[in-house]
Tab-separated table of C-alpha atoms in Angstrom:
chain	number	residue	atom	x	y	z
A	1	UNK	CA	0.041	0.105	-0.320
A	2	UNK	CA	1.492	3.140	-1.024
A	3	UNK	CA	1.058	7.034	-0.016
A	4	UNK	CA	-0.639	9.461	-2.064
A	5	UNK	CA	0.990	12.355	-3.326
A	6	UNK	CA	-2.012	14.433	-0.925
A	7	UNK	CA	-0.830	11.972	2.125
A	8	UNK	CA	2.814	12.896	1.469
A	9	UNK	CA	2.417	16.948	1.364
A	10	UNK	CA	0.036	16.820	4.074
A	11	UNK	CA	2.823	15.317	6.172
A	12	UNK	CA	5.435	17.949	4.982
A	13	UNK	CA	2.787	20.469	5.362
A	14	UNK	CA	2.429	19.255	9.196
A	15	UNK	CA	6.473	18.911	9.906
A	16	UNK	CA	6.811	22.495	8.617
A	17	UNK	CA	4.031	24.020	10.949
A	18	UNK	CA	5.641	22.233	13.652
A	19	UNK	CA	9.340	23.327	12.725
A	20	UNK	CA	7.871	27.039	12.513
A	21	UNK	CA	6.640	26.741	15.999
A	22	UNK	CA	9.432	25.336	17.623
A	23	UNK	CA	11.775	27.841	15.926
A	24	UNK	CA	9.734	30.768	16.735
A	25	UNK	CA	9.268	30.019	20.314
A	26	UNK	CA	13.148	29.268	20.536
A	27	UNK	CA	13.827	32.710	18.304
A	28	UNK	CA	11.619	34.658	21.265
A	29	UNK	CA	13.309	33.008	23.823
A	30	UNK	CA	16.709	34.207	23.101
A	31	UNK	CA	15.127	37.647	22.644
A	32	UNK	CA	14.102	38.190	25.993
A	33	UNK	CA	12.866	36.151	29.017
A	34	UNK	CA	12.040	36.820	32.529
A	35	UNK	CA	13.667	35.056	35.175
A	36	UNK	CA	12.776	34.785	39.383
A	37	UNK	CA	11.875	32.196	41.352
A	38	UNK	CA	7.765	31.821	42.083
A	39	UNK	CA	6.551	32.326	45.688
A	40	UNK	CA	4.214	33.176	48.278
A	41	UNK	CA	5.298	36.014	50.922
A	42	UNK	CA	3.548	36.627	53.948
A	43	UNK	CA	4.921	40.237	55.200
A	44	UNK	CA	3.391	42.115	58.465
A	45	UNK	CA	1.345	45.861	58.037
A	46	UNK	CA	3.780	48.233	57.996
A	47	UNK	CA	6.890	46.298	56.925
A	48	UNK	CA	8.466	46.671	53.584
A	49	UNK	CA	9.175	43.392	50.814
A	50	UNK	CA	11.208	43.446	47.675
A	51	UNK	CA	10.460	42.014	44.612
A	52	UNK	CA	13.086	41.238	42.576
A	53	UNK	CA	13.497	39.805	38.705
A	54	UNK	CA	16.169	39.890	36.096
A	55	UNK	CA	15.256	40.133	32.202
A	56	UNK	CA	17.924	38.696	29.764
A	57	UNK	CA	17.587	40.159	26.356
A	58	UNK	CA	19.332	40.775	22.628
A	59	UNK	CA	19.811	44.553	22.374
A	60	UNK	CA	19.739	44.189	18.814
A	61	UNK	CA	16.604	41.976	17.982
A	62	UNK	CA	15.018	43.721	21.532
A	63	UNK	CA	15.669	47.268	20.664
A	64	UNK	CA	14.730	49.320	23.921
A	65	UNK	CA	13.367	46.957	26.986
A	66	UNK	CA	10.969	48.227	29.663
A	67	UNK	CA	10.803	46.216	32.751
A	68	UNK	CA	8.371	46.998	35.512
A	69	UNK	CA	6.535	44.925	38.430
A	70	UNK	CA	2.581	44.657	38.357
A	71	UNK	CA	0.104	44.342	41.091
A	72	UNK	CA	-1.582	41.932	38.805
A	73	UNK	CA	-5.320	41.786	41.187
A	74	UNK	CA	-5.301	45.763	40.644
A	75	UNK	CA	-4.169	45.920	36.866
A	76	UNK	CA	-1.692	48.474	37.941
A	77	UNK	CA	2.235	48.781	37.605
A	78	UNK	CA	4.458	49.430	40.698
A	79	UNK	CA	5.373	53.568	39.495
A	80	UNK	CA	4.203	55.647	42.433
A	81	UNK	CA	7.531	57.080	43.787
A	82	UNK	CA	5.192	57.615	47.216
A	83	UNK	CA	4.885	53.797	47.506
A	84	UNK	CA	7.494	51.813	45.825
A	85	UNK	CA	11.268	52.208	45.636
A	86	UNK	CA	12.633	50.804	42.039
A	87	UNK	CA	15.976	49.930	41.784
A	88	UNK	CA	17.347	49.114	38.084
A	89	UNK	CA	21.034	47.296	37.575
A	90	UNK	CA	22.117	46.431	33.895
A	91	UNK	CA	25.013	44.591	32.785
A	92	UNK	CA	26.162	43.133	29.431
A	93	UNK	CA	26.685	39.308	29.042
A	94	UNK	CA	28.091	39.237	25.597
A	95	UNK	CA	28.048	40.767	22.287
A	96	UNK	CA	24.571	41.681	22.308
A	97	UNK	CA	22.843	40.128	25.201
A	98	UNK	CA	22.163	42.043	28.043
A	99	UNK	CA	20.968	41.398	31.876
A	100	UNK	CA	18.707	44.027	33.282
A	101	UNK	CA	17.701	43.392	37.103
A	102	UNK	CA	14.662	45.365	38.314
A	103	UNK	CA	13.963	45.621	42.347
A	104	UNK	CA	10.807	47.139	43.608
A	105	UNK	CA	10.399	48.036	47.096
A	106	UNK	CA	6.942	48.008	48.318
A	107	UNK	CA	6.789	50.504	51.321
A	108	UNK	CA	4.872	50.661	54.644
A	109	UNK	CA	2.868	47.399	53.491
A	110	UNK	CA	-1.520	47.868	54.088
A	111	UNK	CA	-3.902	45.025	53.780
A	112	UNK	CA	-4.275	46.702	50.329
A	113	UNK	CA	-0.958	45.487	48.968
A	114	UNK	CA	-2.295	42.078	49.350
A	115	UNK	CA	-2.337	40.325	46.185
A	116	UNK	CA	-0.742	38.439	42.877
A	117	UNK	CA	2.334	40.218	41.578
A	118	UNK	CA	4.181	39.815	38.365
A	119	UNK	CA	7.376	41.107	36.437
A	120	UNK	CA	7.117	42.020	32.934
A	121	UNK	CA	9.395	42.982	30.333
A	122	UNK	CA	8.770	44.416	26.838
A	123	UNK	CA	10.831	45.067	23.691
A	124	UNK	CA	10.428	48.425	21.488
A	125	UNK	CA	9.314	45.664	18.733
A	126	UNK	CA	6.556	44.280	20.521
A	127	UNK	CA	7.812	41.038	21.741
A	128	UNK	CA	6.696	40.432	25.549
A	129	UNK	CA	7.528	38.193	28.528
A	130	UNK	CA	6.318	37.731	32.414
A	131	UNK	CA	7.617	35.634	34.686
A	132	UNK	CA	5.935	33.924	37.757
A	133	UNK	CA	3.117	34.893	40.071
A	134	UNK	CA	4.296	36.192	43.670
A	135	UNK	CA	1.538	36.204	46.078
A	136	UNK	CA	1.873	38.521	48.767
A	137	UNK	CA	-0.808	38.744	51.870
A	138	UNK	CA	-0.460	41.134	54.326
A	139	UNK	CA	-1.096	40.080	57.639
A	140	UNK	CA	-2.039	42.154	60.870
A	141	UNK	CA	0.463	42.486	63.209
A	142	UNK	CA	0.138	40.224	66.035
A	143	UNK	CA	-0.701	41.811	69.792
A	144	UNK	CA	1.566	40.376	72.401
A	145	UNK	CA	0.420	39.101	75.777
A	146	UNK	CA	1.783	42.058	77.336
A	147	UNK	CA	-0.313	44.614	75.102
A	148	UNK	CA	-3.338	42.568	75.924
A	149	UNK	CA	-2.700	42.673	79.797
A	150	UNK	CA	-2.008	46.597	79.619
A	151	UNK	CA	-5.483	46.940	78.149
A	152	UNK	CA	-7.334	44.644	80.531
A	153	UNK	CA	-5.136	46.637	83.426
A	154	UNK	CA	-6.120	49.733	82.358
A	155	UNK	CA	-10.160	48.522	82.238
A	156	UNK	CA	-10.060	47.202	85.449
A	157	UNK	CA	-8.666	50.852	86.746
A	158	UNK	CA	-11.195	52.485	84.868
A	159	UNK	CA	-14.230	50.573	85.994
A	160	UNK	CA	-13.015	50.494	89.360
A	161	UNK	CA	-12.265	54.480	89.816
A	162	UNK	CA	-15.814	54.709	88.275
A	163	UNK	CA	-17.666	52.660	90.675
A	164	UNK	CA	-15.583	54.861	93.075
A	165	UNK	CA	-16.335	58.071	92.463
A	166	UNK	CA	-19.937	57.117	92.331
A	167	UNK	CA	-20.246	55.138	95.555
A	168	UNK	CA	-18.410	58.473	97.207
A	169	UNK	CA	-21.154	61.087	95.542
A	170	UNK	CA	-24.075	58.849	97.079
A	171	UNK	CA	-23.052	58.812	100.680
A	172	UNK	CA	-21.189	62.596	100.413
C-alpha cells in the first residue's frame, strides 16, 4: 500500500508547521526572557518587601526594553514613587545580550497591598515576556500578651475608679 501524493504533502505541511512553531518559540526565548522564583510571601502590615526580577534580552533584536513589576490583582504598574522604590541595574552578558535587574520595594505595606504580582518585560519591537506570579498576603501585627494585659488593667482601673466615684457621690 503506497501513500498518495496528498498524504505526503499533508505530512510535509504538518512537519513544516511544527518546525516553524518550535523555531519561533526558541527564537523568542533568545530575544527576551524574565527570570525569578515563584513564591508566596506573608509580611506584616507596615513592613517593606522587595520584588526582584531579571530580564535577559538581545539588544539588537529587542531594541529598548521596559521592565516593570505589576500588581496583577489591581491591574496596575508599581510606579508611584510615594509607595514604591525601584532600582535598576543593567549588565552586558556578551555582544548583544544584556541582563536588566529590577528590584521594586513596596514601602509601608497595608492590607490593600495583598495580591498577585508579576514582572513584565516589553521590547520596542512588541515582543514581551512575563515571569511567575508572586503572591503577597499582608497580615496584621499580632497583639502581644503584654499589650493585652495592659488593656485589661486599664479597663479594670477605669471601671474601679468609676465605681468608687459613684459610691462616694452617693454617701457624701
